[in-house]
Amino acid sequence: MTLPLVPTATLSPTTRWAGVGASNLSDSGAAGREAAAGALDGREAALVIVFASDDHDLEALVETVRTCSGEAALVGCTTAGEIWTGQAGANGTVVFALGGDGLAVSASVSPRASADLRAAGANAAAGALAGQSGAHQVLMLLTDGLAGDQNEVVRGAYSVAGAAIPLVGGCAGDDLRMARTRQIFGDSVLEDAVVAVSITSDAPLGIGVGHGWVKVGEPLVVTASSGTRVASLNDRPALDVYLEQLNPPAEAHSDPVAFTHFAQTHPLGLDRRTGVSIRFVAGADFNTRELICIAQVPEDGLAFLMEGDAGSVLDATDEACREALAGLGSHSPLALLAFDCIARRGVLGDDGIGGEARRLSAMAPGAAVAGFYTYGEFARTQGMTGFHNQTLVVLALA
Amino acid sequence: MSDGSWVAQQLVRYLSELTPSPDQRPTRTSTLKVGAERAAEALEAEFAALVWQDKLVVDVGFGPKDRPSALLAPILAGSAEAMEIAGLTFHAAAVTVGEVGRLVVARSAEPFNQEEMQLLRGLGRILGLSLRSVDALVAERSLRRESERRAKESLRDPLTGLPNRTLFLDRLETAAAKAQRRSTSIAVLFMDLDGFKLVNDTLGHATGDELLQAVATRLAEATRSGDTVARLGGDEFAVLVDDLQDRQQAELVAAHLLAAFQAGFSVAGRDLHVSTSIGIALGPSPDEPPGLMLRDADLAMYRAKETRSGGYRVFSEDMRQELVERIELEKDLRVGIDDGQLTVVYQPVIELADHRLGGLEALVRWRHPTRGLLTPAEFLPTADDAGLMGTIDNWVLEEACRQLAAWRSDFWVSRDMVVAVNLSGDQLSRVGLAHSIQAHLDRHGLPATALYLEISETAIFGAGSRADTSIKNLTDLGMQVALDDFGIGYSSLSRLRELPVGALKLDRSLVAGVDQDPRLQAVFKGIVNLTRDLAIDIVAEGVETPGEDAFIRSTGCAHAQGYLYGRPMPAEALEAHFRVAQEGRISIDEDGYLLLAPHDMPMDAPLTPRFGQRLRVGDVDFGDRLGEVGAVVGEETVGAGTHGRGQVD
C-alpha cells in the first residue's frame, strides 16, 4: 500500500538553502523543537529530514518538528548515531531542512514492507516519483534494514525509477539493539516501512561511495547459503572458518555480543566484477555454526574476509566526499547528506566519529552536513544494484 | 578478475538465482523478469530487455518517456551496438534465449568485452534452459492441480460441492471406529426430496439443480460444523452425526433438519416448497459394517414416507424383515408374471341416468400360490420398485382388450361399452406409448374408442410436460383418457383446461357421505358444473349407498362406480350377468316374432313387446354375430351389411 503523497512543495524564494540543527536534549519534544529551529531558522522548507535516536519518543519529537516545518515534506528515521555539521554523536536528534527555488520534493511510503520488499520499493518509488521530473533528480530511500533483503527494495525502486534516476539512502538503526527500527513519514511513525523521497533540483546532484575495507587472506567459496545466512565457506562451517582466519578475542567465540562487536570491523566482501561488495556480519548462530549477515550472500560466489582500521575508513570518507562533490561540477556544495554504516563507526570508535564528521565538513566548507549511522546503505548510480554494507554514501546538493 | 573464474562464478550464481527454492512457484513471466534483471546485475548494466517471439516482454531501467521497443530495434537487428538515452550513450549487447527469445543488456560504463560477452551468452543459454524447466514445472504443476482436482472431485459432488457417497462412507467408517473406541453412538440420516421429480420435469433440470444446491446449503447450515452432509446422488442426501449419547439426539437433529425445510427455497425466481422425509439409522453395530447404516436409514426413510411425508422414522429390525419380505415378493412377482398368476377383474361403471352398464374398469389381481389373491396395494409398490409396472400395465391392457373383444363376439354387449385400464406414471413418460396401446387394440379388432385409459393426477403431474404430449397422442388416436383419483392429489382445476381428458374420476373422499355433508355437496356440485362447461364427464367413485347415488344423480353427474352397483369381479362372473341379461333380451313372443331389447334399455328392465323390438325371425340373418343385433336394432336399421336382412315391425 502506498499512502497518499505529501503535497509537492515547490517554493520560490530567491535562493536555494539548506540548514541543519541538532539537539542532545533527552526530552523528545524539546529536542525536536531545538533541532528543527536550528535547521529551519524560520524559513519555509520543501523538505525536512529527521535523524533521531531510537531512545526518543518519536511521535512527540515528530509532533514538535511538524509545528515548525509547515507544509514541507517531513521524513526521517531512527539511527545508530547521528552526524551533523562538524560533529557526530549518539542518542541525539538531527534535523535537516532544504528549501529555496528550483527545487521540488515529493515523498511516499510503503508500510508492511517485509511482506514483499520488492513491491514496497516499487510502490514507494512510484508514489514519490509520480509527476516529478527534471534535469537533476535523485530518489532517497529510508528503510527498515531488519525487514529483509534490501536488494529487493532496490530492485523494486529501480524498476520504477529506471536508469536515469540515481538512488541513495540508508537503513534505519536502533543504536545496535537490532530489535526494531522506525521510519517517519509526515506525522506518522512506522516500522517495517520504505520511505521514498524524490528530490528534483535545477542544480546538479552528486553521489559518492566509499568503504575503506581491505581483504584478509585468500578468497573463499560460499559453498552453502540461504538468504542472509551463510552456512559454509569452502565446505566448512562458515563460523569456524571466520573465527579461525580472523582470530578474534576469545569471548567472541561464544558470546553473541562480543562476536557482533568484533564482526562490526570484519565484514565479508563479495567479489564483483568492479570490486568488492561489503556484507555486514550482524551475528552468528553458535549452534548451526552459521554467519548471519544483513544482506543476501549468494551461494557459489567468491567471498573475502575483510578488516578495516581508522585510517582506511577515514580515507574512504574523503574518497566518497570527493566523488560526490565531483558530481556538482562547478557548483558550490549547499549540503551533504551522509549515510554511514554502523560498522564504520565501530572501527572509528566514539572519539573517531567526530573526526569523520569534521572531515566531511572540511571537504565542503559552508555546506550543511547531516546524516546517520545506518544498518545498510543505498547508492545506485551505475548498473542496477545499489545496496551496500559497511559503506559511506554521500549525497551532495548544490 | 579476468581469468575466466569470474565468468564461471557468475554463471553458477545466475543458475542458482534462477533455480526456484522448494517454496517458490516460478512462472514463465517471473522467470523472464528475474532472468533479465539478474543478467543486467551480473554485467553491471542499467538496462535489460527480453524479447520473446518478437514481442517485448520485459524491460528494466527505461524511464516513462523512453520508448524501449524503438530503442531496442536497431540492437536486435544488429545495426547498432549502443542506445542513446537522454544524451547519454549506453553500450548494448544482445544474445539468444531459447529458440525464440533475445536478451538485451545495456550499460553506460563501457562496451562489453569478450569475457562479458561470453558471460552474456552463457546467461542466455541458462535462461533458455531455465525457461524449459519452468515450462516443465508449470506443466507438472498444472497436471498435479488437475489430478488433485480430479481426486477432490472424485470425493465431492460436483453440483453441490458436498461429499459424495464414497467420501461419506469413508467418513462413516472413521466415525464408527472412533465411536466404538469412545463408546459413543453415531447416526446416519437419509433423506430425499418429496416431489423433486415434479420440479425437474415441470421447471426444468436447471431449476432442479439450483434447488439441489439450495438444499445442500440449507442442510449444511442446519447441521453442526463437524457433521458430514453428503449428496448420494439424484435428490438423495445423507447426514452423518457423531458423538451421540442417545437416540433422542439423533431425532432432534432430524427434527431440526425437517424444520429447516419449512421455509421455502427461492430458486430461479420462484419460491418452491419442498418437503423431505428422513430415515435414521443408529450405530455403530459391532456385528455389521458401518456402510449398512446407510441402507438401514434408506429403509427407515421409506417407512417415514409411507407414514407421512415430511416426517422421520428410526430404523428397527422389523423394517429389515419387511425388506426381506419385499425382496421375496419381488422374486415371486417376476415368477408370477411369467407363470400367468396375474388376473384381471372388472368393476362396472354405470350410467346414472338409467343405471345401464356403461363400461368396466379392468383391475389387476395376483393369485399368489401361497398368499392367495393379492390386491394392487399389496404388490404394485413392489412392482414399482422392481421396475415391473410397464410389464404389468401391458399385460392388463392386452388382457382387457382381448376380453372386451371376446365379449363383443360372444355376447350381446353394447358397442358403447368401454373398458378402462389404469396406466402408471412410468408408462406415461414412455416414448411411443400411444402406438404401443394402439397395437393392443388392433390385435383384437377393437376401435380406439373402446378404451378408456385412467391416469392418476399424481402420475400426470409427475410426468410433467411429457404427460401432455402422451395424452394428446392417445386422444389423437381416438382413445379416451380419464383423470383418476381426482380429489386426493393436486386437484388442479386449471390444469384440467389444458389436458384433453374426457372424464374425471372423483375419488371416494369426495363421494362418501356426500348426501349428508352440505360442504362436500358444494364442492361436488362445483366440480360437476365446471367439468360440464369443459365437456368432461364425471365418474363418481366408491358409491356405496342409495343416498349417495341419489345426490350424485341429482347433480347431473353422468357416471358412477362403486359397491352399490357392483364389486370388481372376474370375467366369468360378468359373463354370467351378460348371459342372463342377454337371455332376458332375446325372446320369442306369442306371435312368433323375435323380441329384441334396444341397446340402451336398462339391464334390469323386463323385456316385453312394449319395450322390445319385434322382428320376424325368418327375415333376419344373425350370422354368428348376434351381439351386433342389439346395436343395429337400437338404431332401427336392420339388414345392412354383414348383419343380414331384417324388418322392424
PDB file of N, CA and C in Angstrom, chain A residues 18-46:
ATOM      1  N   ALA A  18      19.999  25.270   2.575  1.00  0.00           N
ATOM      2  CA  ALA A  18      19.939  24.053   3.377  1.00  0.00           C
ATOM      3  C   ALA A  18      20.361  24.395   4.796  1.00  0.00           C
ATOM      4  N   GLY A  19      19.716  23.807   5.751  1.00  0.00           N
ATOM      5  CA  GLY A  19      20.064  24.072   7.133  1.00  0.00           C
ATOM      6  C   GLY A  19      20.061  22.795   7.940  1.00  0.00           C
ATOM      7  N   VAL A  20      20.839  22.767   8.999  1.00  0.00           N
ATOM      8  CA  VAL A  20      20.850  21.599   9.869  1.00  0.00           C
ATOM      9  C   VAL A  20      20.828  22.061  11.321  1.00  0.00           C
ATOM     10  N   GLY A  21      20.089  21.341  12.117  1.00  0.00           N
ATOM     11  CA  GLY A  21      20.054  21.632  13.542  1.00  0.00           C
ATOM     12  C   GLY A  21      20.179  20.346  14.321  1.00  0.00           C
ATOM     13  N   ALA A  22      20.744  20.419  15.506  1.00  0.00           N
ATOM     14  CA  ALA A  22      20.921  19.201  16.302  1.00  0.00           C
ATOM     15  C   ALA A  22      20.563  19.490  17.751  1.00  0.00           C
ATOM     16  N   SER A  23      20.238  18.414  18.448  1.00  0.00           N
ATOM     17  CA  SER A  23      19.923  18.574  19.864  1.00  0.00           C
ATOM     18  C   SER A  23      20.348  17.330  20.620  1.00  0.00           C
ATOM     19  N   ASN A  24      20.872  17.545  21.810  1.00  0.00           N
ATOM     20  CA  ASN A  24      21.214  16.419  22.683  1.00  0.00           C
ATOM     21  C   ASN A  24      20.208  16.275  23.809  1.00  0.00           C
ATOM     22  N   LEU A  25      19.148  17.073  23.751  1.00  0.00           N
ATOM     23  CA  LEU A  25      18.157  17.030  24.819  1.00  0.00           C
ATOM     24  C   LEU A  25      17.492  15.657  24.860  1.00  0.00           C
ATOM     25  N   SER A  26      17.242  15.203  26.062  1.00  0.00           N
ATOM     26  CA  SER A  26      16.599  13.891  26.167  1.00  0.00           C
ATOM     27  C   SER A  26      15.083  14.002  26.038  1.00  0.00           C
ATOM     28  N   ASP A  27      14.534  15.182  26.344  1.00  0.00           N
ATOM     29  CA  ASP A  27      13.098  15.376  26.159  1.00  0.00           C
ATOM     30  C   ASP A  27      12.820  15.420  24.656  1.00  0.00           C
ATOM     31  N   SER A  28      12.048  14.484  24.195  1.00  0.00           N
ATOM     32  CA  SER A  28      11.878  14.324  22.745  1.00  0.00           C
ATOM     33  C   SER A  28      11.247  15.542  22.101  1.00  0.00           C
ATOM     34  N   GLY A  29      10.189  16.082  22.741  1.00  0.00           N
ATOM     35  CA  GLY A  29       9.531  17.254  22.171  1.00  0.00           C
ATOM     36  C   GLY A  29      10.485  18.423  22.097  1.00  0.00           C
ATOM     37  N   ALA A  30      11.222  18.610  23.172  1.00  0.00           N
ATOM     38  CA  ALA A  30      12.152  19.750  23.220  1.00  0.00           C
ATOM     39  C   ALA A  30      13.279  19.557  22.214  1.00  0.00           C
ATOM     40  N   ALA A  31      13.751  18.285  22.096  1.00  0.00           N
ATOM     41  CA  ALA A  31      14.842  18.002  21.166  1.00  0.00           C
ATOM     42  C   ALA A  31      14.399  18.297  19.737  1.00  0.00           C
ATOM     43  N   GLY A  32      13.183  17.874  19.423  1.00  0.00           N
ATOM     44  CA  GLY A  32      12.670  18.126  18.073  1.00  0.00           C
ATOM     45  C   GLY A  32      12.567  19.607  17.808  1.00  0.00           C
ATOM     46  N   ARG A  33      12.074  20.322  18.805  1.00  0.00           N
ATOM     47  CA  ARG A  33      11.898  21.769  18.633  1.00  0.00           C
ATOM     48  C   ARG A  33      13.250  22.450  18.421  1.00  0.00           C
ATOM     49  N   GLU A  34      14.222  22.053  19.256  1.00  0.00           N
ATOM     50  CA  GLU A  34      15.534  22.703  19.180  1.00  0.00           C
ATOM     51  C   GLU A  34      16.212  22.408  17.846  1.00  0.00           C
ATOM     52  N   ALA A  35      16.202  21.146  17.441  1.00  0.00           N
ATOM     53  CA  ALA A  35      16.882  20.774  16.194  1.00  0.00           C
ATOM     54  C   ALA A  35      16.186  21.388  14.980  1.00  0.00           C
ATOM     55  N   ALA A  36      14.855  21.389  15.005  1.00  0.00           N
ATOM     56  CA  ALA A  36      14.114  21.951  13.872  1.00  0.00           C
ATOM     57  C   ALA A  36      14.357  23.449  13.764  1.00  0.00           C
ATOM     58  N   ALA A  37      14.394  24.103  14.912  1.00  0.00           N
ATOM     59  CA  ALA A  37      14.625  25.555  14.899  1.00  0.00           C
ATOM     60  C   ALA A  37      15.985  25.844  14.289  1.00  0.00           C
ATOM     61  N   GLY A  38      16.977  25.024  14.654  1.00  0.00           N
ATOM     62  CA  GLY A  38      18.317  25.238  14.110  1.00  0.00           C
ATOM     63  C   GLY A  38      18.353  25.034  12.609  1.00  0.00           C
ATOM     64  N   ALA A  39      17.611  24.042  12.122  1.00  0.00           N
ATOM     65  CA  ALA A  39      17.628  23.736  10.687  1.00  0.00           C
ATOM     66  C   ALA A  39      16.826  24.751   9.881  1.00  0.00           C
ATOM     67  N   LEU A  40      15.699  25.103  10.390  1.00  0.00           N
ATOM     68  CA  LEU A  40      14.779  25.946   9.607  1.00  0.00           C
ATOM     69  C   LEU A  40      15.061  27.438   9.785  1.00  0.00           C
ATOM     70  N   ASP A  41      15.406  27.815  10.972  1.00  0.00           N
ATOM     71  CA  ASP A  41      15.711  29.209  11.246  1.00  0.00           C
ATOM     72  C   ASP A  41      14.605  30.127  10.716  1.00  0.00           C
ATOM     73  N   GLY A  42      13.371  29.668  10.847  1.00  0.00           N
ATOM     74  CA  GLY A  42      12.230  30.486  10.441  1.00  0.00           C
ATOM     75  C   GLY A  42      11.914  30.434   8.961  1.00  0.00           C
ATOM     76  N   ARG A  43      12.681  29.641   8.223  1.00  0.00           N
ATOM     77  CA  ARG A  43      12.451  29.583   6.773  1.00  0.00           C
ATOM     78  C   ARG A  43      11.412  28.502   6.426  1.00  0.00           C
ATOM     79  N   GLU A  44      10.855  28.680   5.237  1.00  0.00           N
ATOM     80  CA  GLU A  44       9.860  27.705   4.777  1.00  0.00           C
ATOM     81  C   GLU A  44      10.583  26.662   3.929  1.00  0.00           C
ATOM     82  N   ALA A  45      10.574  25.423   4.370  1.00  0.00           N
ATOM     83  CA  ALA A  45      11.342  24.379   3.698  1.00  0.00           C
ATOM     84  C   ALA A  45      10.477  23.560   2.740  1.00  0.00           C
ATOM     85  N   ALA A  46      11.151  22.945   1.774  1.00  0.00           N
ATOM     86  CA  ALA A  46      10.467  21.982   0.899  1.00  0.00           C
ATOM     87  C   ALA A  46      10.599  20.581   1.476  1.00  0.00           C
TER      88      ALA A  46
END
